[in-house]
Coordinates of C-alpha atoms in Angstrom, one line a residue:
X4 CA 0.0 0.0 0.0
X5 CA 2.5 2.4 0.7
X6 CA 4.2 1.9 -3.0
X7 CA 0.8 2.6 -4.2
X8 CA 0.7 6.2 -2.1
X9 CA 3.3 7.4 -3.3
X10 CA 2.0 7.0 -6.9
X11 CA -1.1 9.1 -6.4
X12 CA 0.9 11.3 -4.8
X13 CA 3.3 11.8 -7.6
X14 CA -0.1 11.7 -9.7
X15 CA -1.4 14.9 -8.0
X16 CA 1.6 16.7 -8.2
X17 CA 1.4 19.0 -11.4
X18 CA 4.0 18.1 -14.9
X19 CA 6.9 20.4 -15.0
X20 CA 6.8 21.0 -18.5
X21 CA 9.0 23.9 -18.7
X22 CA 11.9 21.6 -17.3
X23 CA 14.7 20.6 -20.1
X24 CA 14.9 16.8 -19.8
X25 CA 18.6 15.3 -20.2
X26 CA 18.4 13.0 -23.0
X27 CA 22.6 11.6 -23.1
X28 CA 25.0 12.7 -20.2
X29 CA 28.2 14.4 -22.4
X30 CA 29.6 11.6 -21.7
X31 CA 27.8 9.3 -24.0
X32 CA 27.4 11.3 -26.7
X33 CA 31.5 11.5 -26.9
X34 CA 31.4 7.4 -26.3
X35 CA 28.7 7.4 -30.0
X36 CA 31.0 9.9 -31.9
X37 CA 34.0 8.0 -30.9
X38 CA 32.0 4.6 -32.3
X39 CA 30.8 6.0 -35.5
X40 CA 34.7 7.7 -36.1
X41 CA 35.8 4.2 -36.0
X42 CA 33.1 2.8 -37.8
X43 CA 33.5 4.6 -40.7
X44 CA 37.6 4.6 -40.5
X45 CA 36.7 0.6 -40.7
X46 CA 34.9 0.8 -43.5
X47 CA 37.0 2.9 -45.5
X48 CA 40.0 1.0 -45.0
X49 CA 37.8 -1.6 -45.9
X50 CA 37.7 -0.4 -49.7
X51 CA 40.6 1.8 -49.9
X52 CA 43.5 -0.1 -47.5
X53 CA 46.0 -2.6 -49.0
X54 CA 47.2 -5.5 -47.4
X55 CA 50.6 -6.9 -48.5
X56 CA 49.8 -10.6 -49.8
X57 CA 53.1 -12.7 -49.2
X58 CA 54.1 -16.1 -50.0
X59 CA 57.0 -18.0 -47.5
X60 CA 58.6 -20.9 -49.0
X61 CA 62.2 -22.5 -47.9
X62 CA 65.5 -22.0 -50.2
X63 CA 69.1 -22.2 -50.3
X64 CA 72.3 -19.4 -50.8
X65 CA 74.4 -21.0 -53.7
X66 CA 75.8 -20.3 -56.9
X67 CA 73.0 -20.0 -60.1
X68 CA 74.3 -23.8 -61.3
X69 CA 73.0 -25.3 -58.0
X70 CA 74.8 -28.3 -56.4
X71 CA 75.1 -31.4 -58.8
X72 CA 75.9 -35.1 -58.2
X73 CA 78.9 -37.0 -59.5
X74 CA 78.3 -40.7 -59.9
X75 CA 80.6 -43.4 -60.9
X76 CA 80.5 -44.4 -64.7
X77 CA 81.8 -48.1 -63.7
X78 CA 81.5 -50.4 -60.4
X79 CA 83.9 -51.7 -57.9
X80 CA 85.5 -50.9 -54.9
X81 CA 86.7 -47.6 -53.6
X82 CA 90.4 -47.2 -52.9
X83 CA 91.2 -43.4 -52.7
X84 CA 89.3 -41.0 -51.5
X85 CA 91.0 -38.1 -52.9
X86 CA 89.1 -35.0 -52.5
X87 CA 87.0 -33.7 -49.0
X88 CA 84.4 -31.3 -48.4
X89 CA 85.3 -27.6 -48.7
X90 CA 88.2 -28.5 -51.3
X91 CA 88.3 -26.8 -54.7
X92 CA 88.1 -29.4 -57.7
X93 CA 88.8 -28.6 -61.3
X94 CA 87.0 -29.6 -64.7
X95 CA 88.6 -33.3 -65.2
X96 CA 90.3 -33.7 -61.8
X97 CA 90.4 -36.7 -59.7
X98 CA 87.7 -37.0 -56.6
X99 CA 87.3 -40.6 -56.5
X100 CA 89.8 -43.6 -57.2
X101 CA 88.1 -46.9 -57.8
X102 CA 89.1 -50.9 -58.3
X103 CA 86.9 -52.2 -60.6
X104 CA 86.2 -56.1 -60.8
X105 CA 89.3 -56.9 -63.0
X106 CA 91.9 -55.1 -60.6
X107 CA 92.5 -52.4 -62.8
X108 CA 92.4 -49.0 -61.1
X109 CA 90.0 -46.1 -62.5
X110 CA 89.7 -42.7 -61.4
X111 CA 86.3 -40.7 -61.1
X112 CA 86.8 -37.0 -62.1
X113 CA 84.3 -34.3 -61.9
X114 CA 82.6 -33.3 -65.0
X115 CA 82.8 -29.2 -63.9
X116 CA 84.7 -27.1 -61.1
X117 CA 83.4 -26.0 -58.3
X118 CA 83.4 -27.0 -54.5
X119 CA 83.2 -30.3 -53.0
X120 CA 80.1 -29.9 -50.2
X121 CA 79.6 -34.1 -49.3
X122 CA 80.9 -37.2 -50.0
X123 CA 78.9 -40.4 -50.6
X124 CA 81.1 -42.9 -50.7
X125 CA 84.5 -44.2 -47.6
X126 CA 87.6 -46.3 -48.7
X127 CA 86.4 -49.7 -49.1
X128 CA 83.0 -49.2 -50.2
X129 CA 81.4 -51.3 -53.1
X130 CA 80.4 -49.0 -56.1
X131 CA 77.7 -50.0 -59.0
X132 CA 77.6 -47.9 -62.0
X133 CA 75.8 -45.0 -61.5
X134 CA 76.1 -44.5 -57.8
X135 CA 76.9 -40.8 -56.8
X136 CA 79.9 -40.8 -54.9
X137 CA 80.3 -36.9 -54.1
X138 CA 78.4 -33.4 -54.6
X139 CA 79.8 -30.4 -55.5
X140 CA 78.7 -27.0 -56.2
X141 CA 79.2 -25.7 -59.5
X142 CA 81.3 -22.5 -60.0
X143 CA 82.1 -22.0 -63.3
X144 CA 83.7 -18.7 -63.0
X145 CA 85.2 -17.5 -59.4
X146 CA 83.2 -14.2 -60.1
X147 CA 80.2 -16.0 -60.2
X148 CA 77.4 -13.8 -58.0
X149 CA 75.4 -15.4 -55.2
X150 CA 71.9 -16.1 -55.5
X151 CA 69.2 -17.6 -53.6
X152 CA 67.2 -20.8 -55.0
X153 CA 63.6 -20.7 -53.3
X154 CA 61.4 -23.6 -54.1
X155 CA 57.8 -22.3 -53.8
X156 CA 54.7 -24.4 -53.9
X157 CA 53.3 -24.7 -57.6
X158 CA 50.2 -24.0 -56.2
X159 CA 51.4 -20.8 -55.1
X160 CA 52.6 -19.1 -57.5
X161 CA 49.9 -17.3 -59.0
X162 CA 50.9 -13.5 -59.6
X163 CA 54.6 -14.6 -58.8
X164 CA 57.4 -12.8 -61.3
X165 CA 60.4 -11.5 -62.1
X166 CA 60.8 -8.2 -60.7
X167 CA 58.8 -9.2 -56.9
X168 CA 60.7 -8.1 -54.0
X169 CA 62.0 -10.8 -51.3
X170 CA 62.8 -10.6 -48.1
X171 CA 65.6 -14.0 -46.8
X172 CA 65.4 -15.2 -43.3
X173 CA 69.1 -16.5 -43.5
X174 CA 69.6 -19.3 -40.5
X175 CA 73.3 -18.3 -40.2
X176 CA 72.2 -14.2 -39.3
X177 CA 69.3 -14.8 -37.4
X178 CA 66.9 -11.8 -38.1
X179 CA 66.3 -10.5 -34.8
X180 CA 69.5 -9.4 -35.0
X181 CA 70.7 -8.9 -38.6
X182 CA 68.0 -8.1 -40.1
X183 CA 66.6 -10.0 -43.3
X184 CA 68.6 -9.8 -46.6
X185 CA 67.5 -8.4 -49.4
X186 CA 66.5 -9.6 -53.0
X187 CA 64.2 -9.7 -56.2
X188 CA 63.0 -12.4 -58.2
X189 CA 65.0 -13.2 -60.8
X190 CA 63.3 -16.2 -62.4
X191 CA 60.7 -18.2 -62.2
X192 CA 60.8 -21.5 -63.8
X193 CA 57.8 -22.2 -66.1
X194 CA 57.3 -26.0 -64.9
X195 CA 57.1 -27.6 -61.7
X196 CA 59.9 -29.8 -60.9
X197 CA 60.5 -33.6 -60.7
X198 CA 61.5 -34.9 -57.2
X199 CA 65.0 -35.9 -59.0
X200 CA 65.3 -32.2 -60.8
X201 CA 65.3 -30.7 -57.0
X202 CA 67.9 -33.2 -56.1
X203 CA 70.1 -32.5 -58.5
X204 CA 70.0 -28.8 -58.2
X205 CA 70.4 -29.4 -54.2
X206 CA 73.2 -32.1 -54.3
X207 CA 70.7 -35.7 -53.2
X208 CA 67.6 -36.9 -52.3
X209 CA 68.4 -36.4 -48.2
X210 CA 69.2 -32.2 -49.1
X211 CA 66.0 -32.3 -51.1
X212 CA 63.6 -33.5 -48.7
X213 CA 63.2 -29.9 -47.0
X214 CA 62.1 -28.7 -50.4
X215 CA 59.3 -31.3 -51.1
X216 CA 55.8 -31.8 -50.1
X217 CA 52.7 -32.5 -51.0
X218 CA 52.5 -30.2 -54.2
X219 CA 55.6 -30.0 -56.7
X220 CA 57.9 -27.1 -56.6
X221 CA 58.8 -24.4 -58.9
X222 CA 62.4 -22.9 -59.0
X223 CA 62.3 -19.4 -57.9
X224 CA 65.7 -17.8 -58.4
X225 CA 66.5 -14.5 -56.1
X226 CA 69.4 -12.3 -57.1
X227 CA 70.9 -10.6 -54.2
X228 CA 70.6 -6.6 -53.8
X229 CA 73.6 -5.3 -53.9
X230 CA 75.3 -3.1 -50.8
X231 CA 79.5 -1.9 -50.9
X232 CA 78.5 -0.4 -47.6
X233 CA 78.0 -3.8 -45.7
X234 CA 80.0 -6.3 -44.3
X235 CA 78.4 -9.5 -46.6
X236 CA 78.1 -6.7 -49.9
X237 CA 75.0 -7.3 -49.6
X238 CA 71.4 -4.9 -48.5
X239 CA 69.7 -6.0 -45.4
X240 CA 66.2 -4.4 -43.5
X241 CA 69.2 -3.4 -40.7
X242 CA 71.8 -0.9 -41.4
X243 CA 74.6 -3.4 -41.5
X244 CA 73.5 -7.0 -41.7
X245 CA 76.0 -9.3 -39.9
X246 CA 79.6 -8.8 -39.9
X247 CA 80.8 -11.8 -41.9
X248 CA 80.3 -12.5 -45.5
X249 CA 78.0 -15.0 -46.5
X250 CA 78.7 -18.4 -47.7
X251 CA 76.6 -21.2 -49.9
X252 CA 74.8 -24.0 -49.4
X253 CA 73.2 -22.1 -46.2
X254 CA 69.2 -22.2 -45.8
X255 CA 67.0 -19.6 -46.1
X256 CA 63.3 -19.1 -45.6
X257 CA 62.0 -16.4 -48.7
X258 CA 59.2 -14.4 -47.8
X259 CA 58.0 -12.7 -51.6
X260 CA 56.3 -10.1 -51.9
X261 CA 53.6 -10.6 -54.9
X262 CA 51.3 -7.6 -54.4
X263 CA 48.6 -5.4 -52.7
X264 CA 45.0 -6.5 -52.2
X265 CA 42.2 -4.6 -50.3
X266 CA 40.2 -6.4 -47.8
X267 CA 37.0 -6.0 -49.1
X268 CA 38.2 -8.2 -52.5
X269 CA 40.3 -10.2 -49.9
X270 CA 36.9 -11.4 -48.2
X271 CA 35.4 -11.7 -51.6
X272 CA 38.4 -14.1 -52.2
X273 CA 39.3 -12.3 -55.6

């Protein structure tokens, strides 16, 4: 009963209709003009913004002839030995000297200079024709310039050409510190490769198992951006890079930059 008094009370009492009534305290109408701002800041970025679109795909520092495999033309056992990783071979010298099944001694040479990165075979070992017995990477020329092979997904290379900017992840400078080398596309190559293509461009199936998966690659080939002004000759996102040069056969992850998209084709999925 007492709820109910004070209604006729309130009832009785006559409407003050000359009173402004508060509709929003100051503080809610900045709260709505803050929410609409950002609305429509989100919308046209929406339709005007561009978002990078990037593709990441694992590669390799080496020279542009890759690393190639050299097998023995005859069988028998292995005697000699006579090269190790890291030495310098000539066109024609001697890596390898075998028995064959007669007694007579033969001598496995490598069909082009370069650098010896792995051997495949010990003294002692048992040889059939055709069984690689060392890989080294091909320099033709001492000048030749340093490039990075990337091995992208076929599936993902739509857009992809010469001319896109990369940016290397190199696993000898790690890029918290170093920054991330520099590069642009060089080449791309117009077919995907065979699982024995990528091994012989990375010296063997066990080096090319990081560059396979479920979808063939395509050869991506990176030249280097030149830079006097650092250490490795070479441009890096940091001022310097590292303080070393840089050597082959060391891995890389290639992030390539293939364009701009806004977001509103990007949910679209154009």
């Amino acid at each position: 009963m007492k709820f109910r008094f004070k209604a006729l009370q309130r009832m009785r009492e006559p409407d003050e209709l000359d009173s402004p009534t508060l509709l929003a305290a100051p503080r809610g109408w900045i709260a709505l003009f803050v929410v609409m701002i950002t609305m429509a800041t989100a919308l046209l970025w929406t339709f005007t913004g561009k978002i990078p679109i990037t593709v990441d795909a694992p590669g390799l520092l080496t020279h542009p002839h890759g690393t190639a495999m050299i097998q023995s033309p005859f069988g028998g056992m292995v005697r000699t030995v006579l090269a190790k990783p890291a030495d310098q071979v000539r066109q024609g010298q001697s890596v390898v000297r075998v028995e064959d099944t007669e007694g007579h001694s033969r001598e496995i040479t490598s069909p082009f200079g370069g650098r010896v990165v792995g051997l495949s075979v010990t003294d002692g070992q048992v040889v059939a024709p055709g069984s690689p017995v060392a890989s080294v990477e091909r320099v033709d020329d001492p000048k030749e310039r340093l490039v990075a092979m990337v091995f992208v997904p076929a599936t993902r290379t739509v857009g992809l050409g010469p001319g896109d900017q990369v940016d290397l992840n190199v696993s000898t400078s790690p890029a918290g510190a170093f920054g991330l080398l520099r590069g642009t596309v060089s080449s791309v190559s117009p077919y995907a490769l065979t699982k024995e293509a990528v091994s012989g461009l990375v010296g063997g199936d066990l080096a090319a198992q990081r560059y396979l998966g479920k979808d063939a690659p395509r050869l991506v080939v990176v030249d280097l951006t030149p830079d006097p002004d650092t250490p490795s000759g070479f441009a890096w996102t940091s001022q310097s890079g590292p303080p070393n040069p840089l050597g082959t056969q060391v891995a890389v992850t290639a992030t390539i930059n293939v364009g701009r998209q806004t977001p509103f084709n990007l949910i679209l999925g154009r």
